[in-house]
Amino acid sequence: MSAPPVPDAPSPFDASWRQEAGAGLDADGLALIDRAVAWAAPRFEGQHALTGEPLAEHGAGVVRILAALHTDAATRAAALLAALPTDLMAPAPSLRNDPVAAAFGAEIARLVQGTYALLRLGVVARQASDAAAESGSQKEMQRKMLLAMAADLRIVLMRLASRLRTLRWHAESKAPCSPDFARETLDLYAPLANRLGIWQIKWEMEDLSFRFLEPEKYKHIARLLEEKRVEREAFIAAAIERVQQALARSGIDAEVSGRPKHIYSIWNKMRVKRLDFSQMYDLRALRVIVDDVRACYTALGMVHEMWTPLSEEFDDYISRPKPNGYRSLHTVVSDDDGRPFEVQIRTREMHQFAEYGMAAHWRYKEAGAKGGQVAASSEYDRQLSWMRQLLAWNSDVEGGEAAPEPAKAAAGKSSSGRHRGAVAAPAHTDERIYVLTPQARVIELPAGATPVDFAYHLHTDLGHRCRGARVDGQMVPLQTRLSTGQTVEIISAKSGGPSRDWLNPQLGFLASPRARAKVRMWFNAIELQQRITQGQALVEKELQRLGKTAVNLEQLAQNLGFARADDLYVAAAKEEFSLRQIDTLFQQPAPATEPTPAALRHASAGSAEKSGKSGVLVVGVGSLLTQLARCCRPAPPDAISGFVTRGRGVSIHRRDCHSYLALAAREPERVIEVTWGETADTFYPVDVSVRAHDRSGLLRDLSEVFARLRLNVVGVNTQSKQSLAHMVFTVEVRGGESLSRALDALAEVPGVSSATRR
C-alpha cells in the first residue's frame, strides 16, 4: 500500500480544492470538511493505491465529484475518510471501537463502513470462479446487491465517485488501466449510475472505460468528431442564435446551448443500429432549458416551425418518463440542407435531475413545502424512498415502454408526509437479501433466510443433505440469519434427509415458504411410503386368509373402487377401508350377472334436446330460436331466464344458475324475459345426483327405481372412492312432479345418503 513520499509534493487539499469541496455548504459543513482533512491528511502521508494512485489525490478527487453532485457535508467527509488505507478482509469494528465514529460520529462511521463493505464485495466478485457468475443475470444481481448493501444510498454515490476518480487518474497519468477494471465499470457501475439517473457520471464512466477497452475505436471516432468540429460548432452557434431570438419574441425565458457528444454512445448507436458515422443525426444537437412544462411544448412547436421535424424520431419523455425518472422532449429536425439534428427541450428542474440524478432529487424534492429552498437534513430524508423500485427492476430500460415516474412516487411530500415515508423506507429495503456462493454467484433470498434456505435454493437434494454451513469462512449454526454480502458454503452429508425440527417455526431453521414446502414434501413422501408398505401387508395377509394369493392386486383395487393398488393400501393403513369388503367382493355373483343399467337408452323422440322444441316462449318476440342450457338443465316449472347468445339464439337458464348469474352481471343488456309455453308433450333432461355408500348391486337397485317410475335414463356418470359412490344420472322428465317422485324413491334405496337435482 505504501510508497516513498514524493519530496515537496503539493498538497491536494489547497484553497482551490477547499472552495470546490465546500460548494453549497454552510459554515458547519465547511468546518466538518476541514476537520476531516486535518484528521486524514497525516494518515494519507505517502500512501498509494495498488494502481499507483496517491490516496490523498484520490480522496480529494472523489470529494470534488460528490460536491458537483450537490451531496451533503457528511457524504463528502465520509468519502475522504473512506479513501484511507484499510484491511478490507478484517471484520468491521463496532461503532463503539471505531476511531472514525469517535472523531466524527455514528453517521459518518456508518457511511465509511458501508463503503468498505462494497469494496469487499468487489474483491469477492472479481475472484469469481463460476461461469454463471459472469452471466448477464448475475451482473444484474450484483447491482441489486450493491443497492441492498447500502441501506443509505449515499454509499453507492460514494462508490460511483471513487470509481470515476480512478478512471480519471488513469487517463490523466497515462497509467495502464486493467481491461477487467474497465469492463467491470461498464457492466456494473455505469448501469448503476444510469439507474440512479446520474448522467454526468454515467457518460464519463462509459467514455473512459471504452477508451481503455477499445483504444483504436475510441481514437477513430474522436478523430472523426474533430474533423467536423469547426463545421459543427458554426452550425450550432447559428442555430442557438435563431432559437433564442424566436423564443425571446414569444416572451419565453430560455437557455439554449449545444449538447455535448459522448464517444461511447456514438459507437454504441453505430453498433446497435448498424449505422455509419455519416448517418448519425445526433452528432449535432441543441438543448433548450425553459421555466415550465407549458414553455417546453411551446418551444417544441417553434422548433418544428423553424425546421422540418422527423415524426418517427419524436419522443415525449415528459408525459411518459423513463423508468429512472428522466424527463425531456426529444425531437429530430432537418436543417435547410436536409441534414437532421437533434433538439432536447426540458425545464430547469428536469435538467438538474438529468445531470445529477438522486442528488437533484434531494435538492428539489425532499425540502417539502419550502419548495427546495432548504435542503433536507435528517438521516431519513436522505434514505431514498425509491429503494424498493430500484431493487425491483430486472434490467436497465432506457426508453420505450411507459413506466411509473419514480420522481412522482418520492416527490411532492409535505413535511408530515415525508416523515411517514421515511419511517417506512427502511422496511422496504429489508424484504430481500443477497448472498454469495463460494464461486461468487449472487443468490436472492427472503429477509431472515438461513443457511438451510440457501441450500434449498441451490438444489432440493442439497437442502435435504445440509448438515452445516460456513459464513465468510466461519462455522455457524444452521439457524443463523444471513445478511446481504455474506459468502455462504454448505457442508452436506452424502445421503440422508431433513430434520423435523426444521419445520418448527419457533426454532428458526427456515424463513422461506418454498424451502419449508420442500421439507414438508419430503416427510409426506416418507409417510406415504410407510403407509403403503403397512397397508400392503394388511391386504396380503387378508388375501392369504381367504386363499386368494394369486389375485391381481391392481384389478382388485379397481373392483373395490380405487384407482390404484397404492390407494387401497393407504386406505387400509389409515383404517378408512374395511378388509371385510375384500371377502364380500369374492362372495358376490360374477359381474356378468349384474345387469347393466338397463334404463340407459337413447333420447326419446319427444326430448327437448332431440326435437329442438324447448316449449319456451320469448316474451314480446315472435318465433325465436331457443335452446336449454346444459349447465343447469331447466325443466318446467323452474323459474327461467333467457340470455341472447352470439349465433345460437336464446340460451334458457334456471334463474339461480351460477353461469347465468355471471353472464348477466357481465352483459346485462343481453338478458331477455322468457316463460314456459306448451310443454305437455315434451321431455326435459335433468341431472340427478346420488351419493351413497358403495356396495354390491347399488347401480342395479337405482336403475330399478327409474324403470319402475318409467323414466328414461339417457346418461350416467359414476365415481367411487374409498367406499363412497357418487353417481349423476341424466333423466328425461315431463315436469317437476315426476322428478320429485324420483328423488323420493331414490332416497329410500339402502345405502343412499342423498338424492338431489344438480
PDB file of C-alpha atoms in Angstrom, residues 50-284:
ATOM      1  CA  LEU A  50      -2.492  -0.769  -5.747  1.00  0.00           C
ATOM      2  CA  THR A  51      -2.853   1.024  -9.085  1.00  0.00           C
ATOM      3  CA  GLY A  52      -0.213   3.544  -8.012  1.00  0.00           C
ATOM      4  CA  GLU A  53      -2.617   6.442  -7.485  1.00  0.00           C
ATOM      5  CA  PRO A  54      -1.789   8.552  -4.401  1.00  0.00           C
ATOM      6  CA  LEU A  55      -4.621   8.005  -1.916  1.00  0.00           C
ATOM      7  CA  ALA A  56      -4.673  11.664  -0.893  1.00  0.00           C
ATOM      8  CA  GLU A  57      -5.287  12.696  -4.509  1.00  0.00           C
ATOM      9  CA  HIS A  58      -7.913  10.005  -4.832  1.00  0.00           C
ATOM     10  CA  GLY A  59      -9.810  11.206  -1.753  1.00  0.00           C
ATOM     11  CA  ALA A  60      -9.612  14.834  -2.883  1.00  0.00           C
ATOM     12  CA  GLY A  61     -10.884  13.939  -6.358  1.00  0.00           C
ATOM     13  CA  VAL A  62     -13.795  11.908  -5.006  1.00  0.00           C
ATOM     14  CA  VAL A  63     -14.901  14.839  -2.833  1.00  0.00           C
ATOM     15  CA  ARG A  64     -14.821  17.150  -5.870  1.00  0.00           C
ATOM     16  CA  ILE A  65     -17.091  14.791  -7.806  1.00  0.00           C
ATOM     17  CA  LEU A  66     -19.542  14.491  -4.889  1.00  0.00           C
ATOM     18  CA  ALA A  67     -19.568  18.266  -4.443  1.00  0.00           C
ATOM     19  CA  ALA A  68     -20.570  18.620  -8.107  1.00  0.00           C
ATOM     20  CA  LEU A  69     -23.489  16.284  -7.359  1.00  0.00           C
ATOM     21  CA  HIS A  70     -24.651  18.597  -4.522  1.00  0.00           C
ATOM     22  CA  THR A  71     -24.310  15.933  -1.835  1.00  0.00           C
ATOM     23  CA  ASP A  72     -24.286  16.883   1.837  1.00  0.00           C
ATOM     24  CA  ALA A  73     -21.243  17.562   4.018  1.00  0.00           C
ATOM     25  CA  ALA A  74     -21.407  14.143   5.738  1.00  0.00           C
ATOM     26  CA  THR A  75     -21.154  12.336   2.394  1.00  0.00           C
ATOM     27  CA  ARG A  76     -18.143  14.388   1.289  1.00  0.00           C
ATOM     28  CA  ALA A  77     -16.355  13.963   4.625  1.00  0.00           C
ATOM     29  CA  ALA A  78     -17.075  10.202   4.689  1.00  0.00           C
ATOM     30  CA  ALA A  79     -15.757   9.827   1.120  1.00  0.00           C
ATOM     31  CA  LEU A  80     -12.487  11.466   2.117  1.00  0.00           C
ATOM     32  CA  LEU A  81     -12.118   9.202   5.170  1.00  0.00           C
ATOM     33  CA  ALA A  82     -13.058   6.080   3.179  1.00  0.00           C
ATOM     34  CA  ALA A  83     -10.070   6.705   0.901  1.00  0.00           C
ATOM     35  CA  LEU A  84      -7.699   5.974   3.801  1.00  0.00           C
ATOM     36  CA  PRO A  85      -5.819   2.649   3.616  1.00  0.00           C
ATOM     37  CA  THR A  86      -7.539  -0.264   5.385  1.00  0.00           C
ATOM     38  CA  ASP A  87      -7.576  -4.062   5.562  1.00  0.00           C
ATOM     39  CA  LEU A  88     -10.770  -4.946   3.708  1.00  0.00           C
ATOM     40  CA  MET A  89     -10.754  -8.553   4.886  1.00  0.00           C
ATOM     41  CA  ALA A  90     -10.672  -7.597   8.565  1.00  0.00           C
ATOM     42  CA  PRO A  91     -14.099  -7.607  10.279  1.00  0.00           C
ATOM     43  CA  ALA A  92     -15.654  -4.164  10.682  1.00  0.00           C
ATOM     44  CA  PRO A  93     -15.227  -2.751  14.217  1.00  0.00           C
ATOM     45  CA  SER A  94     -18.264  -1.874  16.288  1.00  0.00           C
ATOM     46  CA  LEU A  95     -19.146   1.808  16.361  1.00  0.00           C
ATOM     47  CA  ARG A  96     -18.019   1.895  19.980  1.00  0.00           C
ATOM     48  CA  ASN A  97     -14.477   0.906  18.952  1.00  0.00           C
ATOM     49  CA  ASP A  98     -14.374   2.730  15.617  1.00  0.00           C
ATOM     50  CA  PRO A  99     -11.940   5.706  15.649  1.00  0.00           C
ATOM     51  CA  VAL A 100     -13.952   7.360  12.850  1.00  0.00           C
ATOM     52  CA  ALA A 101     -17.099   7.178  14.987  1.00  0.00           C
ATOM     53  CA  ALA A 102     -15.214   8.644  17.947  1.00  0.00           C
ATOM     54  CA  ALA A 103     -13.940  11.554  15.886  1.00  0.00           C
ATOM     55  CA  PHE A 104     -16.897  12.256  13.576  1.00  0.00           C
ATOM     56  CA  GLY A 105     -19.960  10.476  14.914  1.00  0.00           C
ATOM     57  CA  ALA A 106     -22.003   7.384  14.055  1.00  0.00           C
ATOM     58  CA  GLU A 107     -23.493   8.668  10.791  1.00  0.00           C
ATOM     59  CA  ILE A 108     -20.149   9.222   9.058  1.00  0.00           C
ATOM     60  CA  ALA A 109     -18.747   5.997  10.520  1.00  0.00           C
ATOM     61  CA  ARG A 110     -21.647   4.033   9.052  1.00  0.00           C
ATOM     62  CA  LEU A 111     -21.039   5.592   5.634  1.00  0.00           C
ATOM     63  CA  VAL A 112     -17.338   4.658   5.790  1.00  0.00           C
ATOM     64  CA  GLN A 113     -18.054   1.095   6.936  1.00  0.00           C
ATOM     65  CA  GLY A 114     -20.695   0.720   4.206  1.00  0.00           C
ATOM     66  CA  THR A 115     -18.134   1.803   1.607  1.00  0.00           C
ATOM     67  CA  TYR A 116     -15.658  -0.798   2.868  1.00  0.00           C
ATOM     68  CA  ALA A 117     -18.387  -3.463   2.659  1.00  0.00           C
ATOM     69  CA  LEU A 118     -18.962  -2.639  -1.018  1.00  0.00           C
ATOM     70  CA  LEU A 119     -15.230  -2.770  -1.652  1.00  0.00           C
ATOM     71  CA  ARG A 120     -15.119  -6.251  -0.086  1.00  0.00           C
ATOM     72  CA  LEU A 121     -17.953  -7.299  -2.403  1.00  0.00           C
ATOM     73  CA  GLY A 122     -15.936  -6.089  -5.378  1.00  0.00           C
ATOM     74  CA  VAL A 123     -12.942  -8.149  -4.286  1.00  0.00           C
ATOM     75  CA  VAL A 124     -15.052 -11.304  -3.922  1.00  0.00           C
ATOM     76  CA  ALA A 125     -16.830 -10.765  -7.235  1.00  0.00           C
ATOM     77  CA  ARG A 126     -13.535 -10.350  -9.092  1.00  0.00           C
ATOM     78  CA  GLN A 127     -12.394 -13.682  -7.663  1.00  0.00           C
ATOM     79  CA  ALA A 128     -15.442 -15.464  -9.091  1.00  0.00           C
ATOM     80  CA  SER A 129     -14.640 -18.911 -10.474  1.00  0.00           C
ATOM     81  CA  ASP A 130     -18.165 -19.846 -11.588  1.00  0.00           C
ATOM     82  CA  ALA A 131     -19.045 -19.178 -15.226  1.00  0.00           C
ATOM     83  CA  ALA A 132     -22.606 -18.418 -14.138  1.00  0.00           C
ATOM     84  CA  ALA A 133     -21.296 -15.519 -12.066  1.00  0.00           C
ATOM     85  CA  GLU A 134     -20.314 -13.760 -15.298  1.00  0.00           C
ATOM     86  CA  SER A 135     -23.768 -14.011 -16.911  1.00  0.00           C
ATOM     87  CA  GLY A 136     -25.996 -11.025 -17.543  1.00  0.00           C
ATOM     88  CA  SER A 137     -28.478 -12.044 -14.862  1.00  0.00           C
ATOM     89  CA  GLN A 138     -25.658 -12.291 -12.335  1.00  0.00           C
ATOM     90  CA  LYS A 139     -24.422  -8.798 -13.223  1.00  0.00           C
ATOM     91  CA  GLU A 140     -27.949  -7.598 -12.545  1.00  0.00           C
ATOM     92  CA  MET A 141     -27.982  -9.422  -9.203  1.00  0.00           C
ATOM     93  CA  GLN A 142     -24.687  -7.773  -8.286  1.00  0.00           C
ATOM     94  CA  ARG A 143     -26.207  -4.356  -8.991  1.00  0.00           C
ATOM     95  CA  LYS A 144     -29.143  -5.247  -6.774  1.00  0.00           C
ATOM     96  CA  MET A 145     -26.734  -6.443  -4.129  1.00  0.00           C
ATOM     97  CA  LEU A 146     -24.839  -3.162  -4.236  1.00  0.00           C
ATOM     98  CA  LEU A 147     -28.061  -1.271  -3.665  1.00  0.00           C
ATOM     99  CA  ALA A 148     -29.266  -3.629  -0.931  1.00  0.00           C
ATOM    100  CA  MET A 149     -25.994  -3.450   0.995  1.00  0.00           C
ATOM    101  CA  ALA A 150     -26.163   0.323   1.042  1.00  0.00           C
ATOM    102  CA  ALA A 151     -29.175   0.989   3.255  1.00  0.00           C
ATOM    103  CA  ASP A 152     -28.159   4.619   2.747  1.00  0.00           C
ATOM    104  CA  LEU A 153     -27.687   5.087  -0.979  1.00  0.00           C
ATOM    105  CA  ARG A 154     -25.174   7.857  -0.376  1.00  0.00           C
ATOM    106  CA  ILE A 155     -22.763   4.927  -0.032  1.00  0.00           C
ATOM    107  CA  VAL A 156     -23.475   3.936  -3.639  1.00  0.00           C
ATOM    108  CA  LEU A 157     -22.862   7.532  -4.742  1.00  0.00           C
ATOM    109  CA  MET A 158     -19.513   7.437  -2.924  1.00  0.00           C
ATOM    110  CA  ARG A 159     -18.554   4.213  -4.701  1.00  0.00           C
ATOM    111  CA  LEU A 160     -19.534   5.630  -8.093  1.00  0.00           C
ATOM    112  CA  ALA A 161     -17.493   8.783  -7.444  1.00  0.00           C
ATOM    113  CA  SER A 162     -14.494   6.702  -6.306  1.00  0.00           C
ATOM    114  CA  ARG A 163     -14.643   4.524  -9.414  1.00  0.00           C
ATOM    115  CA  LEU A 164     -14.882   7.588 -11.677  1.00  0.00           C
ATOM    116  CA  ARG A 165     -11.933   9.238  -9.917  1.00  0.00           C
ATOM    117  CA  THR A 166      -9.781   6.142 -10.519  1.00  0.00           C
ATOM    118  CA  LEU A 167     -10.670   6.164 -14.228  1.00  0.00           C
ATOM    119  CA  ARG A 168      -9.795   9.865 -14.436  1.00  0.00           C
ATOM    120  CA  TRP A 169      -6.425   9.214 -12.784  1.00  0.00           C
ATOM    121  CA  HIS A 170      -5.598   6.528 -15.344  1.00  0.00           C
ATOM    122  CA  ALA A 171      -6.495   8.961 -18.141  1.00  0.00           C
ATOM    123  CA  GLU A 172      -4.516  11.872 -16.629  1.00  0.00           C
ATOM    124  CA  SER A 173      -1.438   9.892 -15.652  1.00  0.00           C
ATOM    125  CA  LYS A 174      -1.380   7.677 -18.792  1.00  0.00           C
ATOM    126  CA  ALA A 175      -1.018   4.718 -16.420  1.00  0.00           C
ATOM    127  CA  PRO A 176      -2.344   1.481 -17.988  1.00  0.00           C
ATOM    128  CA  CYS A 177      -5.862   0.577 -16.877  1.00  0.00           C
ATOM    129  CA  SER A 178      -6.741  -3.087 -16.394  1.00  0.00           C
ATOM    130  CA  PRO A 179      -9.290  -4.289 -19.008  1.00  0.00           C
ATOM    131  CA  ASP A 180     -11.090  -6.170 -16.227  1.00  0.00           C
ATOM    132  CA  PHE A 181     -11.413  -2.921 -14.282  1.00  0.00           C
ATOM    133  CA  ALA A 182     -12.822  -1.085 -17.312  1.00  0.00           C
ATOM    134  CA  ARG A 183     -15.153  -3.965 -18.186  1.00  0.00           C
ATOM    135  CA  GLU A 184     -16.483  -4.132 -14.618  1.00  0.00           C
ATOM    136  CA  THR A 185     -17.169  -0.393 -14.801  1.00  0.00           C
ATOM    137  CA  LEU A 186     -19.222  -0.824 -17.986  1.00  0.00           C
ATOM    138  CA  ASP A 187     -21.073  -3.882 -16.683  1.00  0.00           C
ATOM    139  CA  LEU A 188     -21.742  -2.841 -13.102  1.00  0.00           C
ATOM    140  CA  TYR A 189     -21.091   0.781 -12.209  1.00  0.00           C
ATOM    141  CA  ALA A 190     -22.257   2.651 -15.336  1.00  0.00           C
ATOM    142  CA  PRO A 191     -25.657   0.855 -15.302  1.00  0.00           C
ATOM    143  CA  LEU A 192     -25.951   1.730 -11.596  1.00  0.00           C
ATOM    144  CA  ALA A 193     -25.300   5.398 -12.383  1.00  0.00           C
ATOM    145  CA  ASN A 194     -27.931   5.171 -15.123  1.00  0.00           C
ATOM    146  CA  ARG A 195     -30.404   3.561 -12.734  1.00  0.00           C
ATOM    147  CA  LEU A 196     -29.897   6.399 -10.279  1.00  0.00           C
ATOM    148  CA  GLY A 197     -30.262   8.891 -13.108  1.00  0.00           C
ATOM    149  CA  ILE A 198     -26.788  10.409 -12.735  1.00  0.00           C
ATOM    150  CA  TRP A 199     -25.939  11.105 -16.367  1.00  0.00           C
ATOM    151  CA  GLN A 200     -22.786  13.096 -15.551  1.00  0.00           C
ATOM    152  CA  ILE A 201     -21.150  10.042 -14.018  1.00  0.00           C
ATOM    153  CA  LYS A 202     -22.693   7.516 -16.411  1.00  0.00           C
ATOM    154  CA  TRP A 203     -21.430   9.109 -19.622  1.00  0.00           C
ATOM    155  CA  GLU A 204     -17.954   9.841 -18.306  1.00  0.00           C
ATOM    156  CA  MET A 205     -17.560   6.303 -16.949  1.00  0.00           C
ATOM    157  CA  GLU A 206     -18.634   4.853 -20.288  1.00  0.00           C
ATOM    158  CA  ASP A 207     -16.319   7.075 -22.326  1.00  0.00           C
ATOM    159  CA  LEU A 208     -13.274   6.394 -20.147  1.00  0.00           C
ATOM    160  CA  SER A 209     -13.933   2.632 -19.956  1.00  0.00           C
ATOM    161  CA  PHE A 210     -14.414   2.498 -23.731  1.00  0.00           C
ATOM    162  CA  ARG A 211     -11.169   4.434 -24.164  1.00  0.00           C
ATOM    163  CA  PHE A 212      -9.255   1.774 -22.190  1.00  0.00           C
ATOM    164  CA  LEU A 213     -11.056  -1.254 -23.667  1.00  0.00           C
ATOM    165  CA  GLU A 214     -11.106  -0.195 -27.333  1.00  0.00           C
ATOM    166  CA  PRO A 215      -8.429   2.487 -27.741  1.00  0.00           C
ATOM    167  CA  GLU A 216      -8.338   2.298 -31.566  1.00  0.00           C
ATOM    168  CA  LYS A 217     -12.104   2.614 -31.981  1.00  0.00           C
ATOM    169  CA  TYR A 218     -12.159   5.407 -29.434  1.00  0.00           C
ATOM    170  CA  LYS A 219      -9.455   7.354 -31.270  1.00  0.00           C
ATOM    171  CA  HIS A 220     -11.144   6.758 -34.641  1.00  0.00           C
ATOM    172  CA  ILE A 221     -14.449   8.265 -33.504  1.00  0.00           C
ATOM    173  CA  ALA A 222     -12.660  11.098 -31.691  1.00  0.00           C
ATOM    174  CA  ARG A 223     -10.752  11.868 -34.910  1.00  0.00           C
ATOM    175  CA  LEU A 224     -13.970  11.897 -36.963  1.00  0.00           C
ATOM    176  CA  LEU A 225     -15.586  14.232 -34.447  1.00  0.00           C
ATOM    177  CA  GLU A 226     -12.565  16.562 -34.549  1.00  0.00           C
ATOM    178  CA  GLU A 227     -12.613  16.714 -38.367  1.00  0.00           C
ATOM    179  CA  LYS A 228     -16.194  18.046 -38.310  1.00  0.00           C
ATOM    180  CA  ARG A 229     -15.759  20.166 -35.181  1.00  0.00           C
ATOM    181  CA  VAL A 230     -15.432  23.596 -36.859  1.00  0.00           C
ATOM    182  CA  GLU A 231     -18.359  22.999 -39.183  1.00  0.00           C
ATOM    183  CA  ARG A 232     -20.447  21.583 -36.330  1.00  0.00           C
ATOM    184  CA  GLU A 233     -19.684  24.466 -33.966  1.00  0.00           C
ATOM    185  CA  ALA A 234     -20.551  27.039 -36.627  1.00  0.00           C
ATOM    186  CA  PHE A 235     -23.894  25.363 -37.267  1.00  0.00           C
ATOM    187  CA  ILE A 236     -24.665  25.062 -33.560  1.00  0.00           C
ATOM    188  CA  ALA A 237     -23.847  28.747 -32.948  1.00  0.00           C
ATOM    189  CA  ALA A 238     -26.158  29.860 -35.773  1.00  0.00           C
ATOM    190  CA  ALA A 239     -28.951  27.533 -34.602  1.00  0.00           C
ATOM    191  CA  ILE A 240     -28.636  28.736 -30.997  1.00  0.00           C
ATOM    192  CA  GLU A 241     -28.979  32.367 -32.071  1.00  0.00           C
ATOM    193  CA  ARG A 242     -32.004  31.562 -34.247  1.00  0.00           C
ATOM    194  CA  VAL A 243     -33.817  29.664 -31.459  1.00  0.00           C
ATOM    195  CA  GLN A 244     -33.010  32.298 -28.822  1.00  0.00           C
ATOM    196  CA  GLN A 245     -34.404  35.098 -30.999  1.00  0.00           C
ATOM    197  CA  ALA A 246     -37.604  33.180 -31.716  1.00  0.00           C
ATOM    198  CA  LEU A 247     -38.159  32.342 -28.042  1.00  0.00           C
ATOM    199  CA  ALA A 248     -37.418  35.919 -26.968  1.00  0.00           C
ATOM    200  CA  ARG A 249     -40.025  37.245 -29.420  1.00  0.00           C
ATOM    201  CA  SER A 250     -42.562  34.947 -27.734  1.00  0.00           C
ATOM    202  CA  GLY A 251     -41.562  36.111 -24.265  1.00  0.00           C
ATOM    203  CA  ILE A 252     -40.052  32.766 -23.228  1.00  0.00           C
ATOM    204  CA  ASP A 253     -37.006  32.902 -20.977  1.00  0.00           C
ATOM    205  CA  ALA A 254     -34.712  30.091 -22.107  1.00  0.00           C
ATOM    206  CA  GLU A 255     -31.135  28.846 -22.058  1.00  0.00           C
ATOM    207  CA  VAL A 256     -30.060  27.388 -25.408  1.00  0.00           C
ATOM    208  CA  SER A 257     -26.800  25.508 -25.801  1.00  0.00           C
ATOM    209  CA  GLY A 258     -25.128  22.787 -27.791  1.00  0.00           C
ATOM    210  CA  ARG A 259     -25.357  19.323 -26.257  1.00  0.00           C
ATOM    211  CA  PRO A 260     -22.022  17.562 -25.674  1.00  0.00           C
ATOM    212  CA  LYS A 261     -21.483  14.299 -27.545  1.00  0.00           C
ATOM    213  CA  HIS A 262     -20.169  11.164 -25.861  1.00  0.00           C
ATOM    214  CA  ILE A 263     -17.937   8.856 -27.835  1.00  0.00           C
ATOM    215  CA  TYR A 264     -19.205   5.619 -26.242  1.00  0.00           C
ATOM    216  CA  SER A 265     -22.844   6.493 -27.017  1.00  0.00           C
ATOM    217  CA  ILE A 266     -21.912   7.273 -30.650  1.00  0.00           C
ATOM    218  CA  TRP A 267     -20.070   3.953 -31.020  1.00  0.00           C
ATOM    219  CA  ASN A 268     -22.851   2.012 -29.277  1.00  0.00           C
ATOM    220  CA  LYS A 269     -25.524   3.521 -31.525  1.00  0.00           C
ATOM    221  CA  MET A 270     -23.424   2.800 -34.629  1.00  0.00           C
ATOM    222  CA  ARG A 271     -23.002  -0.796 -33.449  1.00  0.00           C
ATOM    223  CA  VAL A 272     -26.611  -1.448 -32.404  1.00  0.00           C
ATOM    224  CA  LYS A 273     -28.292   0.280 -35.368  1.00  0.00           C
ATOM    225  CA  ARG A 274     -25.533  -0.662 -37.825  1.00  0.00           C
ATOM    226  CA  LEU A 275     -25.045   2.929 -38.939  1.00  0.00           C
ATOM    227  CA  ASP A 276     -22.085   4.640 -40.499  1.00  0.00           C
ATOM    228  CA  PHE A 277     -20.625   7.698 -38.779  1.00  0.00           C
ATOM    229  CA  SER A 278     -22.047   9.898 -41.537  1.00  0.00           C
ATOM    230  CA  GLN A 279     -25.561   8.602 -40.765  1.00  0.00           C
ATOM    231  CA  MET A 280     -25.508   9.737 -37.127  1.00  0.00           C
ATOM    232  CA  TYR A 281     -28.097  12.509 -36.962  1.00  0.00           C
ATOM    233  CA  ASP A 282     -27.500  13.484 -33.333  1.00  0.00           C
ATOM    234  CA  LEU A 283     -23.842  14.472 -33.700  1.00  0.00           C
ATOM    235  CA  ARG A 284     -25.222  17.999 -33.878  1.00  0.00           C
TER     236      ARG A 284
END
